[in-house]
Tab-separated table of C-alpha atoms in Angstrom:
chain	number	residue	atom	x	y	z
A	271	MET	CA	137.025	53.013	32.802
A	272	LEU	CA	135.556	51.351	35.985
A	273	ASP	CA	138.764	52.178	38.073
A	274	GLY	CA	138.511	55.892	36.755
A	275	ALA	CA	134.860	56.223	37.712
A	276	ILE	CA	135.540	54.482	41.176
A	277	GLY	CA	138.425	56.827	41.705
A	278	ALA	CA	136.343	59.860	40.808
A	279	ALA	CA	133.436	58.642	43.142
A	280	LEU	CA	135.811	58.422	46.037
A	281	VAL	CA	137.155	61.776	45.573
A	282	ARG	CA	133.519	63.284	45.543
A	283	HIS	CA	132.916	61.001	48.660
A	284	ARG	CA	135.984	62.308	50.343
A	285	ARG	CA	135.081	66.124	49.737
A	286	HIS	CA	131.424	65.354	50.879
A	287	ILE	CA	133.078	64.090	54.331
A	288	VAL	CA	135.245	67.064	54.490
A	289	ARG	CA	132.518	69.436	53.997
A	290	THR	CA	130.065	67.767	56.552
A	291	ALA	CA	133.019	67.564	59.128
A	292	VAL	CA	133.719	71.178	58.578
A	293	ALA	CA	129.972	72.149	58.888
A	294	ALA	CA	129.450	69.938	62.109
A	295	THR	CA	132.448	71.446	63.733
A	296	LEU	CA	131.357	74.914	62.919
A	297	GLY	CA	127.779	74.216	64.201
A	298	VAL	CA	129.092	72.726	67.547
A	299	LEU	CA	131.447	75.987	67.959
A	300	LEU	CA	128.647	78.291	67.236
A	301	ALA	CA	126.300	76.369	69.447
A	302	VAL	CA	128.450	76.589	72.659
A	303	GLY	CA	129.564	80.230	71.715
A	304	VAL	CA	133.053	79.649	71.195
A	305	VAL	CA	133.219	81.610	67.699
A	306	ALA	CA	130.988	84.230	66.350
A	307	LEU	CA	129.495	83.915	62.680
A	308	ASP	CA	131.920	86.336	61.151
A	309	VAL	CA	135.117	84.883	62.540
A	310	PRO	CA	135.070	81.608	60.202
A	311	ARG	CA	133.461	83.567	57.421
A	312	LEU	CA	135.267	81.985	54.550
A	313	VAL	CA	134.910	78.462	55.926
A	314	ALA	CA	131.384	78.620	56.481
A	315	CYS	CA	130.739	80.170	53.109
A	316	ALA	CA	132.666	77.350	51.317
A	317	ALA	CA	131.502	74.537	53.425
A	318	LEU	CA	127.851	75.293	53.613
A	319	ARG	CA	127.756	76.702	49.729
A	320	ALA	CA	126.323	79.776	51.138
A	321	GLY	CA	126.774	82.891	49.187
A	322	CYS	CA	128.353	85.532	51.372
A	323	PRO	CA	127.576	89.369	51.170
A	324	ALA	CA	130.656	91.106	49.329
A	325	ASP	CA	130.464	93.644	52.336
A	326	GLY	CA	129.903	92.986	55.937
A	327	PRO	CA	129.282	89.780	57.825
A	328	PRO	CA	126.581	87.219	57.017
A	329	ARG	CA	123.115	87.671	57.694
A	330	GLY	CA	121.806	86.401	60.870
A	331	ARG	CA	124.794	87.394	63.047
A	332	LEU	CA	124.298	86.183	66.799
A	333	PRO	CA	124.052	89.259	69.045
A	334	SER	CA	127.060	90.026	71.282
A	335	LEU	CA	126.599	90.741	75.021
A	336	THR	CA	128.610	92.141	77.640
A	337	ARG	CA	128.627	91.842	81.400
A	338	LEU	CA	127.396	95.120	82.977
A	339	THR	CA	129.037	97.031	85.759
A	340	PRO	CA	127.472	97.510	89.116
A	341	THR	CA	126.607	100.988	88.223
A	342	GLN	CA	124.940	100.041	84.737
A	343	VAL	CA	122.787	97.489	86.567
A	344	ALA	CA	121.796	99.864	89.303
A	345	LEU	CA	120.828	102.621	86.979
A	346	SER	CA	119.071	100.505	84.109
A	347	GLY	CA	115.424	100.732	85.434
A	348	THR	CA	113.548	101.952	88.545
A	349	TYR	CA	114.964	102.739	91.800
A	350	VAL	CA	112.549	101.523	94.770
A	351	ALA	CA	113.217	102.714	98.136
A	352	LEU	CA	111.396	100.685	100.845
A	353	GLY	CA	111.980	100.392	104.483
A	354	ASP	CA	111.121	101.948	107.777
A	355	SER	CA	111.573	105.508	109.605
A	356	TYR	CA	115.188	105.396	108.840
A	357	SER	CA	114.460	105.361	105.168
A	358	SER	CA	111.335	107.440	105.068
A	359	GLY	CA	112.983	110.285	106.447
A	360	GLU	CA	111.353	110.630	110.121
A	361	GLY	CA	114.260	112.440	111.567
A	362	VAL	CA	113.715	115.546	109.097
A	363	TYR	CA	110.062	115.221	108.439
A	364	GLN	CA	108.367	118.558	109.437
A	365	ALA	CA	104.677	118.454	110.636
A	366	GLY	CA	102.475	119.620	107.564
A	367	GLU	CA	104.897	118.620	105.063
A	368	ARG	CA	103.282	117.258	101.962
A	369	PRO	CA	104.150	113.573	101.845
A	370	LEU	CA	106.008	112.228	98.927
A	371	ASN	CA	104.291	110.155	96.404
A	372	GLY	CA	100.817	110.982	97.806
A	373	GLY	CA	101.463	108.781	100.828
A	374	ALA	CA	99.513	109.032	104.187
A	375	ASP	CA	100.942	111.651	106.411
A	376	ARG	CA	101.777	108.753	109.196
A	377	CYS	CA	104.458	107.472	106.780
A	378	HIS	CA	106.635	110.801	107.084
A	379	ARG	CA	108.189	110.521	103.872
A	380	ALA	CA	110.516	113.393	103.676
A	381	GLN	CA	112.428	115.089	100.627
A	382	GLY	CA	115.550	115.239	103.089
A	383	SER	CA	115.760	111.472	103.365
A	384	TYR	CA	118.722	109.695	101.485
A	385	ALA	CA	116.368	108.313	98.703
A	386	PRO	CA	115.396	111.487	97.134
A	387	GLN	CA	119.236	112.607	97.368
A	388	ILE	CA	120.137	109.369	95.576
A	389	ALA	CA	117.434	110.090	92.794
A	390	GLY	CA	118.954	113.541	92.488
A	391	ALA	CA	122.512	112.212	91.978
A	392	PHE	CA	121.848	109.600	89.457
A	393	SER	CA	119.819	109.054	86.442
A	394	PHE	CA	117.544	106.025	86.679
A	395	GLY	CA	116.337	104.615	83.484
A	396	SER	CA	112.747	104.560	84.859
A	397	GLY	CA	112.733	107.000	87.718
A	398	ILE	CA	112.403	106.597	91.515
A	399	SER	CA	109.579	104.877	93.400
A	400	PHE	CA	109.850	106.018	97.081
A	401	TRP	CA	107.425	104.176	99.655
A	402	ALA	CA	109.464	103.914	102.872
A	403	CYS	CA	107.208	104.268	105.762
A	404	SER	CA	107.897	105.284	109.533
A	405	GLY	CA	107.196	102.418	112.025
A	406	ALA	CA	107.217	99.671	109.349
A	407	THR	CA	108.035	96.038	110.506
A	408	THR	CA	108.879	93.194	108.229
A	409	THR	CA	105.258	91.914	108.476
A	410	GLN	CA	103.692	95.456	107.577
A	411	LEU	CA	106.122	95.825	104.664
A	412	LEU	CA	104.770	92.768	103.078
A	413	HIS	CA	101.139	93.176	104.158
A	414	GLY	CA	100.417	96.743	104.547
A	415	GLN	CA	100.377	99.560	107.015
A	416	TYR	CA	97.788	102.281	107.950
A	417	GLY	CA	95.505	100.631	105.537
A	418	MET	CA	97.697	101.206	102.513
A	419	GLN	CA	99.064	99.284	99.852
A	420	PRO	CA	101.920	97.037	100.913
A	421	GLN	CA	105.253	98.293	100.201
A	422	ILE	CA	106.295	95.065	98.530
A	423	ASP	CA	103.544	95.567	95.936
A	424	ARG	CA	105.537	98.613	94.715
A	425	VAL	CA	108.423	96.483	93.667
A	426	THR	CA	108.111	95.231	89.804
A	427	SER	CA	110.238	93.674	87.299
A	428	THR	CA	111.261	97.310	86.233
A	429	ALA	CA	113.302	97.587	89.441
A	430	SER	CA	116.907	97.842	89.042
A	431	LEU	CA	118.023	99.068	92.676
A	432	VAL	CA	116.209	98.474	95.737
A	433	THR	CA	117.361	100.151	98.939
A	434	LEU	CA	115.759	98.870	102.270
A	435	SER	CA	116.189	99.604	105.852
A	436	ILE	CA	114.076	97.161	108.117
A	437	GLY	CA	114.306	95.196	111.452
A	438	GLY	CA	114.488	98.076	114.062
A	439	ASN	CA	110.933	98.172	114.767
A	440	ASP	CA	110.597	94.117	114.792
A	441	ALA	CA	113.320	94.447	117.498
A	442	GLY	CA	111.336	97.215	119.279
A	443	PHE	CA	114.125	99.505	119.438
A	444	THR	CA	111.893	102.774	120.030
A	445	SER	CA	110.049	101.013	123.101
A	446	VAL	CA	113.452	99.817	124.283
A	447	LEU	CA	114.940	103.212	124.257
A	448	ARG	CA	111.799	104.842	125.698
A	449	ALA	CA	112.063	102.450	128.702
A	450	CYS	CA	115.742	103.398	129.177
A	451	ILE	CA	115.056	107.027	129.142
A	452	VAL	CA	112.127	106.845	131.757
A	453	LYS	CA	113.771	104.615	134.150
A	454	VAL	CA	114.873	105.662	137.602
A	455	PRO	CA	118.409	107.063	136.912
A	456	TRP	CA	120.297	104.774	139.253
A	457	SER	CA	118.232	101.506	138.050
A	458	SER	CA	119.193	98.859	135.608
A	459	ALA	CA	115.760	98.873	133.973
A	460	CYS	CA	117.497	99.648	130.440
A	461	THR	CA	119.944	96.751	130.420
A	462	ASP	CA	117.383	94.331	131.853
A	463	GLN	CA	115.737	94.272	128.676
A	464	ASP	CA	118.662	92.281	127.272
A	465	ALA	CA	117.177	88.842	127.010
A	466	GLU	CA	113.913	89.889	125.546
A	467	VAL	CA	115.582	92.188	122.941
A	468	GLY	CA	117.874	89.237	122.059
A	469	ARG	CA	115.027	87.004	121.334
A	470	ARG	CA	113.186	89.576	119.095
A	471	ILE	CA	116.515	89.944	117.131
A	472	ASP	CA	117.071	86.211	116.831
A	473	GLN	CA	113.349	85.824	115.344
A	474	LEU	CA	114.220	88.496	112.741
A	475	ARG	CA	116.449	86.413	110.915
A	476	SER	CA	113.621	84.262	109.424
A	477	SER	CA	111.496	87.375	108.648
A	478	VAL	CA	114.318	89.087	106.985
A	479	ARG	CA	115.059	86.277	104.653
A	480	THR	CA	111.278	86.299	103.702
A	481	VAL	CA	111.480	89.834	102.863
A	482	LEU	CA	114.492	89.472	100.589
A	483	ARG	CA	112.933	86.578	98.816
A	484	GLU	CA	109.643	88.538	98.082
A	485	VAL	CA	111.625	91.356	96.837
A	486	ARG	CA	113.721	89.055	94.617
A	487	VAL	CA	110.786	87.315	93.138
A	488	ARG	CA	109.363	90.821	92.015
A	489	ALA	CA	112.762	92.062	90.700
A	490	PRO	CA	114.936	89.198	89.781
A	491	TYR	CA	117.540	91.507	88.024
A	492	ALA	CA	117.790	94.147	90.719
A	493	ARG	CA	120.318	94.975	93.163
A	494	ILE	CA	118.863	94.747	96.430
A	495	VAL	CA	120.809	96.946	99.144
A	496	VAL	CA	120.006	96.443	102.760
A	497	VAL	CA	121.131	99.365	104.703
A	498	GLY	CA	122.101	98.834	108.337
A	499	TYR	CA	121.685	100.969	111.370
A	500	PRO	CA	124.329	103.314	113.060
A	501	ARG	CA	125.299	103.169	116.605
A	502	PRO	CA	123.501	106.066	118.354
A	503	PHE	CA	126.188	106.850	120.866
A	504	PRO	CA	130.056	107.096	121.010
A	505	ALA	CA	131.897	103.904	121.125
A	506	GLU	CA	133.212	104.762	124.482
A	507	PRO	CA	130.762	107.087	126.223
A	508	THR	CA	132.270	109.107	129.178
A	509	ALA	CA	128.940	111.163	130.391
A	510	GLY	CA	125.246	110.474	130.655
A	511	VAL	CA	122.724	111.940	128.238
A	512	ASN	CA	119.070	112.150	128.135
A	513	ASN	CA	119.045	109.980	131.313
A	514	LEU	CA	121.109	107.446	129.924
A	515	SER	CA	124.267	106.441	131.669
A	516	ALA	CA	127.316	105.307	130.094
A	517	ASP	CA	126.706	101.681	130.530
A	518	ASP	CA	123.189	102.249	129.006
A	519	GLN	CA	124.652	103.861	125.940
A	520	ARG	CA	126.995	100.927	125.378
A	521	TRP	CA	124.370	98.515	125.843
A	522	LEU	CA	122.123	100.358	123.343
A	523	ASN	CA	125.088	100.485	120.876
A	524	GLY	CA	125.430	96.609	121.442
A	525	VAL	CA	121.804	96.269	120.484
A	526	SER	CA	122.547	98.062	117.022
A	527	ARG	CA	125.436	95.889	116.428
A	528	LYS	CA	123.318	92.672	117.005
A	529	LEU	CA	120.675	93.832	114.576
A	530	ASP	CA	123.285	94.953	112.050
A	531	ASP	CA	125.009	91.411	112.358
A	532	VAL	CA	121.523	89.646	111.682
A	533	LEU	CA	120.846	91.861	108.700
A	534	GLY	CA	124.296	91.534	107.237
A	535	THR	CA	124.412	87.623	107.593
A	536	ALA	CA	120.850	87.366	106.032
A	537	ALA	CA	121.934	89.590	103.041
A	538	LYS	CA	125.481	87.892	102.555
A	539	GLU	CA	123.860	84.341	102.837
A	540	PHE	CA	121.395	85.308	100.034
A	541	ASP	CA	123.605	86.601	97.847
A	542	ARG	CA	125.933	83.601	97.927
A	543	ALA	CA	123.071	81.563	97.044
A	544	ILE	CA	122.460	83.810	93.788
A	545	ALA	CA	125.951	83.803	92.974
A	546	ALA	CA	126.250	79.991	93.165
A	547	PHE	CA	123.622	79.550	90.773
A	548	GLY	CA	124.903	82.276	88.384
A	549	GLY	CA	121.759	84.434	88.688
A	550	PRO	CA	121.598	87.916	87.936
A	551	GLY	CA	121.146	90.731	90.383
A	552	SER	CA	122.271	90.673	94.170
A	553	VAL	CA	121.674	91.186	97.838
A	554	GLU	CA	124.200	93.626	99.362
A	555	PHE	CA	124.552	95.076	102.888
A	556	ILE	CA	125.844	98.306	103.922
A	557	ASP	CA	127.177	98.064	107.665
A	558	ALA	CA	126.435	101.628	108.902
A	559	TYR	CA	127.430	100.901	112.463
A	560	ASP	CA	130.326	103.064	112.548
A	561	ALA	CA	129.091	105.521	109.857
A	562	PHE	CA	128.120	108.350	112.128
A	563	ALA	CA	131.474	108.040	114.231
A	564	GLY	CA	132.328	111.581	115.808
A	565	HIS	CA	128.705	112.599	115.118
A	566	GLU	CA	126.588	110.468	117.583
A	567	VAL	CA	124.108	111.768	120.137
A	568	GLY	CA	125.619	113.805	122.753
A	569	THR	CA	128.561	115.178	120.398
A	570	PRO	CA	129.056	118.868	119.416
A	571	ASP	CA	127.813	117.987	115.765
A	572	PRO	CA	125.448	115.007	115.812
A	573	TYR	CA	124.067	113.211	112.762
A	574	LEU	CA	121.283	111.774	114.988
A	575	ASN	CA	118.551	113.770	116.629
A	576	GLY	CA	118.665	113.446	120.486
A	577	LEU	CA	115.812	113.567	122.736
A	578	ASP	CA	113.125	115.870	121.449
A	579	VAL	CA	110.261	116.467	123.933
A	580	ASN	CA	107.144	118.560	123.033
A	581	LEU	CA	106.691	120.704	126.262
A	582	ASP	CA	103.193	121.546	125.380
A	583	ASP	CA	101.668	118.170	125.846
A	584	LEU	CA	105.087	116.377	127.374
A	585	THR	CA	105.175	113.769	124.295
A	586	VAL	CA	108.441	112.685	122.772
A	587	GLU	CA	108.741	113.876	119.297
A	588	SER	CA	108.937	110.950	116.792
A	589	ARG	CA	112.220	112.456	115.205
A	590	SER	CA	114.031	111.736	118.421
A	591	PHE	CA	117.025	109.243	117.779
A	592	HIS	CA	116.512	109.492	114.039
A	593	PRO	CA	119.028	110.684	111.723
A	594	ALA	CA	119.220	114.417	111.343
A	595	ALA	CA	120.121	116.378	107.955
A	596	GLY	CA	123.768	115.403	108.285
A	597	GLY	CA	122.947	111.712	108.871
A	598	TYR	CA	120.762	111.343	105.851
A	599	LYS	CA	123.721	113.102	103.808
A	600	ARG	CA	125.806	110.523	105.229
A	601	TYR	CA	123.463	107.495	104.318
A	602	ALA	CA	123.237	108.892	100.874
A	603	GLU	CA	127.178	108.931	100.513
A	604	LEU	CA	127.102	105.358	101.742
A	605	VAL	CA	124.481	104.284	99.050
A	606	ASP	CA	126.466	106.312	96.468
A	607	GLU	CA	129.596	104.187	97.215
A	608	GLN	CA	127.724	101.022	97.196
A	609	ILE	CA	126.331	101.750	93.740
A	610	ALA	CA	129.659	102.036	92.257
A	611	THR	CA	131.371	99.308	94.235
A	612	GLY	CA	128.687	96.545	94.059
A	613	PRO	CA	128.474	93.189	95.761
A	614	GLY	CA	132.285	92.657	95.550
A	615	ARG	CA	131.844	90.031	92.907
A	616	PRO	CA	130.899	89.781	89.063
A	617	LEU	CA	127.362	90.627	88.572
A	618	ASN	CA	125.545	88.130	86.278
A	619	ASN	CA	123.611	90.964	84.222
A	620	PHE	CA	124.354	91.286	80.589
A	621	GLY	CA	123.573	93.942	77.947
A	622	PRO	CA	124.167	94.427	74.256
A	623	LEU	CA	127.688	95.409	73.262
A	624	THR	CA	127.916	98.952	72.423
């Protein structure tokens, strides 16, 4: 009798140990996401003595997530377009044109810029917010311009794609170009600016990182796309244009290259940090330096406006040396391509499995 009772007790004890071990193992697997609730269904029902529905998986099924593609991430929320005159549309803005988004006239936001073209080509989950402003520096983007709300304040957590061109005004490119044009034709006044321009571009490294950080803080899941600047003149100029010698043109091309290199390095370093920590979103760079090849200033079909002088008051029109309609169309193509290709690495953005 006693031996039988002890044997029965040992059997019950062994069964308890087995059930406990199965339940513990199942719990660990579930906790680390190795298995889904419906895969070990029969084991779970038996081990935990839980009644299972006759049809369908057990109640309380864990949600299934999938990694989003670059395009899915970009289109999931709001497209926010920030930046300077290359993004606002200065080169195609017409005097008297109603500014987009109710902005001040001085921002020269034009429907012909690349941002409205992108908005028309894709369906963004929460529409577009276009606030680029002509003349903007990195400081003005963060703290305001012309008495208006800072561009950075337009970026919210709903942003899924942010495009940005910035840095040209920090480098003083407009004043540099002006000094090159108004110089005595045979002088070296243009290239004599090299040391000062190089200093400004070097200082830009820190301020660009600050801008990227502020955008990232406000839109931690967004793809941030920094758009570079094209070289304004042919790679190997053979003739003067707008009082600019071939050497002047080569030097100005070199300034654009240095500027793009700083922007590209800042974007790539920031994105490497995001990827290293497994964070969502990205920072990407579009190197537009050769984007207008064959269509530079002085060519038969330029994508950039050349020198445009108002003969009535002898002033230089602000559209000078800014993208023309063909240039903004090319910019839109570049952003289109970037939306599809992404940062060249998997994005850590996830959504429900459909």
